Coordinates of C-alpha atoms and ligand atoms in Angstrom, one line a residue:
M1 CA -19.8 -1.3 -18.9
R2 CA -19.5 0.0 -15.7
I3 CA -23.0 0.3 -13.8
A4 CA -22.8 2.2 -10.0
V5 CA -25.1 1.5 -7.6
A6 CA -25.6 4.6 -4.9
S7 CA -28.0 5.9 -2.2
G8 CA -28.5 9.0 -0.9
K9 CA -28.5 7.6 2.8
G10 CA -27.3 4.1 4.2
G11 CA -29.1 1.0 4.9
T12 CA -31.3 1.4 1.9
G13 CA -30.6 -1.9 0.7
K14 CA -27.8 -0.6 -2.1
T15 CA -25.5 -3.7 -1.3
T16 CA -28.5 -6.3 -1.6
V17 CA -28.8 -4.8 -5.3
C18 CA -25.1 -5.0 -6.0
V19 CA -24.8 -8.6 -4.9
N20 CA -28.1 -9.9 -6.4
L21 CA -27.6 -8.1 -9.6
A22 CA -24.1 -9.8 -9.9
Q23 CA -25.4 -13.2 -9.1
V24 CA -28.0 -13.4 -11.9
Y25 CA -25.9 -11.8 -14.8
G26 CA -25.1 -15.4 -16.2
S27 CA -21.6 -15.2 -17.0
H28 CA -18.6 -13.5 -15.9
V29 CA -19.3 -10.0 -14.1
Q30 CA -17.0 -8.2 -11.4
L31 CA -18.1 -6.4 -8.3
L32 CA -15.7 -3.7 -7.0
D33 CA -17.0 -2.6 -3.4
C34 CA -15.9 1.1 -3.3
D35 CA -17.5 1.7 0.1
V36 CA -14.2 1.5 1.7
E37 CA -15.2 2.2 5.0
E38 CA -17.3 -0.3 5.3
P39 CA -16.9 -3.1 2.7
N40 CA -19.9 -5.8 3.0
A41 CA -20.3 -7.5 -0.4
H42 CA -18.0 -10.3 0.6
L43 CA -20.7 -11.0 3.6
F44 CA -23.0 -12.3 0.8
L45 CA -20.6 -13.7 -2.1
K46 CA -18.4 -16.1 -0.3
G47 CA -15.1 -16.3 -2.2
A48 CA -11.7 -17.6 -2.3
V49 CA -9.3 -14.7 -2.0
R50 CA -7.4 -14.5 -5.1
S51 CA -4.8 -11.7 -4.3
Q52 CA -4.5 -9.2 -1.7
G53 CA -2.3 -6.0 -1.3
T54 CA -1.9 -2.8 0.0
V55 CA -2.5 0.7 -1.4
T56 CA -0.6 4.2 -0.5
I57 CA -0.4 7.7 -1.4
P58 CA 2.8 10.0 -2.1
I59 CA 3.3 12.2 1.1
P60 CA 5.8 15.2 1.0
E61 CA 8.9 14.8 2.7
V62 CA 11.1 18.3 3.5
D63 CA 14.6 18.5 3.2
Q64 CA 15.2 21.3 5.4
S65 CA 18.8 21.7 4.2
L66 CA 17.5 22.9 0.7
C67 CA 14.2 24.6 1.7
D68 CA 14.2 28.5 1.8
A69 CA 10.7 29.0 3.5
C70 CA 9.5 30.3 0.4
G71 CA 5.8 29.2 1.0
E72 CA 5.2 28.0 -2.4
C73 CA 4.0 24.7 -1.3
S74 CA 1.7 25.8 1.6
R75 CA 0.2 27.9 -0.7
F76 CA -0.7 25.6 -3.4
C77 CA -2.0 22.8 -1.0
Q78 CA -5.9 23.2 -1.0
Y79 CA -5.9 20.8 1.9
H80 CA -3.7 22.7 4.0
A81 CA -1.8 19.4 4.5
I82 CA 1.5 21.4 4.3
V83 CA 2.2 24.4 6.2
S84 CA 4.8 27.2 5.7
L85 CA 4.8 29.9 8.3
K86 CA 8.0 31.6 7.1
T87 CA 9.7 28.6 8.4
A88 CA 10.3 25.2 6.6
P89 CA 7.0 23.8 6.2
L90 CA 5.0 20.9 8.5
V91 CA 3.6 18.3 7.0
F92 CA 0.3 16.5 8.1
P93 CA 0.0 13.5 6.6
E94 CA -3.8 12.5 7.8
L95 CA -4.5 15.4 5.4
C96 CA -2.6 14.9 2.6
H97 CA -4.5 13.6 -0.6
G98 CA -0.8 12.6 -2.2
C99 CA -1.5 14.7 -5.2
G100 CA 2.4 15.4 -5.8
G101 CA 1.4 19.1 -6.4
C102 CA 3.5 20.7 -3.7
A103 CA 6.5 18.7 -4.9
L104 CA 6.0 20.0 -8.4
V105 CA 5.8 23.6 -7.2
C106 CA 8.8 24.1 -4.8
P107 CA 11.5 25.7 -6.5
R108 CA 14.1 24.3 -4.7
R109 CA 13.5 20.5 -5.2
A110 CA 13.4 20.3 -1.3
I111 CA 10.1 17.9 -1.4
R112 CA 10.8 14.4 -1.6
E113 CA 7.8 12.2 -1.3
R114 CA 7.6 8.8 1.0
D115 CA 4.8 6.0 1.1
R116 CA 1.8 6.2 3.1
R117 CA -0.4 3.1 3.6
I118 CA -3.8 3.9 3.6
G119 CA -5.8 0.7 3.0
T120 CA -5.8 -2.5 1.4
I121 CA -7.4 -4.1 -2.0
E122 CA -8.3 -7.7 -2.3
V123 CA -9.9 -9.7 -5.1
L124 CA -12.0 -12.8 -4.5
E125 CA -13.5 -15.2 -6.8
A126 CA -17.1 -16.7 -6.1
D127 CA -18.2 -18.3 -8.9
S128 CA -19.0 -16.0 -11.9
V129 CA -18.6 -12.8 -9.7
T130 CA -15.1 -11.4 -9.3
L131 CA -15.3 -9.3 -6.3
V132 CA -12.8 -6.1 -5.6
Q133 CA -13.0 -4.7 -2.8
G134 CA -10.9 -1.5 -0.7
R135 CA -10.7 -1.5 2.8
L136 CA -9.4 1.8 4.4
D137 CA -7.1 1.4 7.3
V138 CA -8.9 2.2 10.5
G139 CA -8.2 6.1 11.4
V140 CA -7.5 7.0 7.9
A141 CA -10.2 9.3 6.0
M142 CA -8.9 9.2 2.9
A143 CA -11.3 7.0 0.9
P144 CA -11.0 8.7 -2.6
P145 CA -7.4 7.6 -3.2
L146 CA -8.6 3.9 -2.6
I147 CA -11.3 4.0 -4.4
R148 CA -9.4 5.0 -7.6
A149 CA -7.2 2.2 -6.8
V150 CA -10.0 -0.5 -6.8
K151 CA -11.1 1.2 -10.0
T152 CA -7.5 0.3 -11.8
R153 CA -8.6 -3.5 -11.2
V154 CA -11.4 -3.0 -13.7
Q155 CA -11.1 -5.7 -16.5
P156 CA -11.5 -3.9 -19.7
G157 CA -14.7 -6.0 -21.8
T158 CA -16.6 -7.6 -18.7
P159 CA -19.1 -5.7 -17.0
A160 CA -18.6 -4.2 -13.7
I161 CA -20.9 -3.0 -10.8
L162 CA -20.0 -0.6 -8.9
D163 CA -20.9 0.0 -4.8
A164 CA -20.5 3.4 -3.9
A165 CA -20.6 4.2 -0.4
P166 CA -24.0 6.0 0.9
G167 CA -24.2 9.6 0.8
T168 CA -23.4 12.2 -1.9
S169 CA -19.9 13.2 -0.5
C170 CA -16.5 13.0 -2.4
P171 CA -16.2 9.2 -2.0
V172 CA -19.5 8.8 -4.2
V173 CA -18.7 11.2 -6.7
T174 CA -15.4 9.5 -6.9
A175 CA -16.8 5.9 -7.5
L176 CA -19.6 7.1 -9.8
R177 CA -17.0 9.0 -12.2
G178 CA -16.5 7.2 -15.3
A179 CA -19.9 5.1 -14.7
D180 CA -22.4 4.3 -18.0
F181 CA -25.2 4.3 -15.8
V182 CA -26.2 4.9 -12.0
V183 CA -28.9 2.8 -9.9
L184 CA -30.5 5.1 -7.2
V185 CA -31.6 2.9 -4.6
T186 CA -34.1 4.7 -2.0
E187 CA -37.1 3.6 0.1
P188 CA -40.7 5.1 0.0
T189 CA -40.2 7.2 3.0
P190 CA -40.1 11.0 3.7
F191 CA -36.2 10.4 4.6
G192 CA -35.9 8.2 1.7
L193 CA -37.4 10.9 -0.8
H194 CA -35.2 13.9 0.9
D195 CA -32.0 11.8 0.2
L196 CA -33.0 10.8 -3.2
K197 CA -33.4 14.2 -4.0
L198 CA -29.6 15.0 -3.0
A199 CA -28.6 12.1 -5.1
V200 CA -30.4 12.8 -8.0
K201 CA -29.2 16.5 -7.8
M202 CA -25.7 14.7 -7.8
V203 CA -25.8 12.3 -10.5
R204 CA -27.5 15.4 -12.9
Q205 CA -24.4 17.2 -12.2
L206 CA -22.0 14.5 -13.1
G207 CA -24.2 14.1 -16.4
I208 CA -24.5 10.3 -15.8
P209 CA -27.9 8.4 -17.1
F210 CA -29.6 7.2 -14.2
G211 CA -32.8 4.9 -12.8
V212 CA -34.3 4.2 -9.2
V213 CA -35.1 1.1 -7.3
V214 CA -37.5 1.6 -4.8
N215 CA -36.7 -1.1 -2.1
R216 CA -39.2 -1.9 1.0
M217 CA -42.0 -1.1 -1.1
G218 CA -45.1 -0.7 1.1
I219 CA -43.3 0.4 4.0
G220 CA -44.4 4.3 3.4
D221 CA -46.3 6.5 0.9
D222 CA -46.0 6.9 -3.0
R223 CA -44.4 10.3 -2.6
V224 CA -41.3 8.8 -4.1
Q225 CA -42.9 7.6 -7.1
V226 CA -44.7 10.8 -7.5
F227 CA -41.3 12.6 -7.5
C228 CA -39.8 10.1 -10.0
V229 CA -43.0 10.9 -12.4
Q230 CA -42.5 14.6 -12.0
E231 CA -38.7 14.6 -12.9
D232 CA -39.3 11.8 -15.5
I233 CA -36.9 9.5 -13.8
S234 CA -37.4 5.6 -14.6
V235 CA -38.3 3.5 -11.6
L236 CA -36.4 0.6 -12.6
V237 CA -37.7 -2.1 -10.2
E238 CA -39.6 -2.3 -6.8
I239 CA -38.7 -4.5 -4.2
P240 CA -41.3 -5.5 -1.9
D241 CA -40.9 -5.2 2.1
D242 CA -40.8 -8.7 2.3
R243 CA -39.6 -10.1 5.8
R244 CA -37.9 -13.1 4.4
I245 CA -35.6 -10.9 2.1
A246 CA -34.8 -9.3 5.5
E247 CA -34.0 -12.8 7.3
A248 CA -31.9 -13.8 4.4
Y249 CA -29.8 -10.5 4.3
S250 CA -29.7 -11.0 8.0
R251 CA -28.3 -14.5 7.4
G252 CA -25.8 -13.4 4.7
N253 CA -27.7 -15.1 2.0
L254 CA -28.4 -14.0 -1.4
I255 CA -32.2 -13.3 -2.1
V256 CA -31.9 -14.9 -5.5
E257 CA -30.9 -18.2 -4.1
A258 CA -32.8 -18.0 -0.8
L259 CA -36.1 -16.5 -2.4
P260 CA -35.7 -17.7 -6.1
E261 CA -38.9 -16.3 -7.3
Y262 CA -37.2 -12.7 -6.8
R263 CA -34.7 -14.0 -9.6
S264 CA -36.7 -12.2 -12.3
L265 CA -36.8 -9.2 -10.5
F266 CA -33.2 -8.9 -10.7
E267 CA -33.0 -10.3 -14.3
G268 CA -35.5 -7.5 -15.2
L269 CA -33.1 -4.9 -13.6
W270 CA -30.2 -5.7 -15.9
E271 CA -32.7 -5.3 -18.7
K272 CA -34.0 -2.2 -17.8
T273 CA -30.7 -0.6 -17.2
M274 CA -29.1 -2.0 -20.4
G275 CA -32.2 -0.6 -22.1
L276 CA -31.8 2.9 -20.3
R277 CA -28.0 3.3 -21.3
K278 CA -28.6 2.3 -24.7
V279 CA -31.6 4.8 -24.9
A280 CA -28.9 7.5 -23.3
E281 CA -26.5 6.6 -26.1
V282 CA -28.4 7.7 -28.8
Ligands
LIG1 S1 0.7 16.1 -1.8 FE1 -1.0 17.5 -2.4 S2 -2.5 17.4 -0.5 FE2 0.0 16.3 -0.2 S3 0.4 18.2 0.9 FE3 1.0 18.2 -0.7 S4 0.1 19.4 -2.4 FE4 -1.1 19.0 -0.2
LIG2 S1 8.1 25.2 -1.6 FE1 9.8 24.0 -1.2 S2 11.5 25.7 -0.8 FE2 9.5 26.9 -0.5 S3 9.0 26.4 1.4 FE3 8.0 24.7 0.4 S4 9.6 23.3 0.4 FE4 10.1 24.9 1.0

């Protein structure tokens, strides 16, 4: 079972939900930090590093002695990462997604591939939580391949929580694909509602069942709840705007440990999520 946690905008408490949800699960659970440009779950789950490695993608390299400048590779590449102007093509590695298509379409087999490092993956063990985190190298703008590499580390048979990047762009969609359920975290503010609407549209297009967590209840108005009622969206839990939660967060502490009275709230989130997922399966 894979539960993805996403939000239409940053700073809504997505990682807070992920790490506390993982902590209260009660047996072995995996947490995949797919926010590879800014992984931060490790700040709350202080575990020992079990393994680490680099992630690469294959980048084309043209053998000019074989190339006849036909331009097939350039026409194929959607990302303009290989460009032929009736000449042997130029490769722009920072634009290349490593799909391998240009090498496949080259009629003269003039394209070889070399590995380009894009980031790292670390696996940490923190009690019953296995944390897998991707970290994109500085200056690399190629999050989806690294997120896919993080997702390959999921151990079948063990529940997995995926912490997606904020927003509704490609890295988020990459993290959400294959999820059984999506938890959308938002705030009860006009900005929160605006970005929630975008996130709801994205998840509906992906066809994944979902529910909403409203964080910092009490800071704004009830428009998020009204929207959820109108759209027949389940509000899974509401986390109050409690200064002590912000203090625990700023110290890198888990809410469920610093403030045990909130444990039942996250346990309830598991129950509701599992319940809605089962309903969606029927
Ligand atoms: S590997 Fe894919 S993305 Fe990279 S240059 Fe070739 S076609 Fe373009
Ligand atoms: S497809 Fe092959 S032969 Fe044609 S321009 Fe590209 S590298 Fe050269």
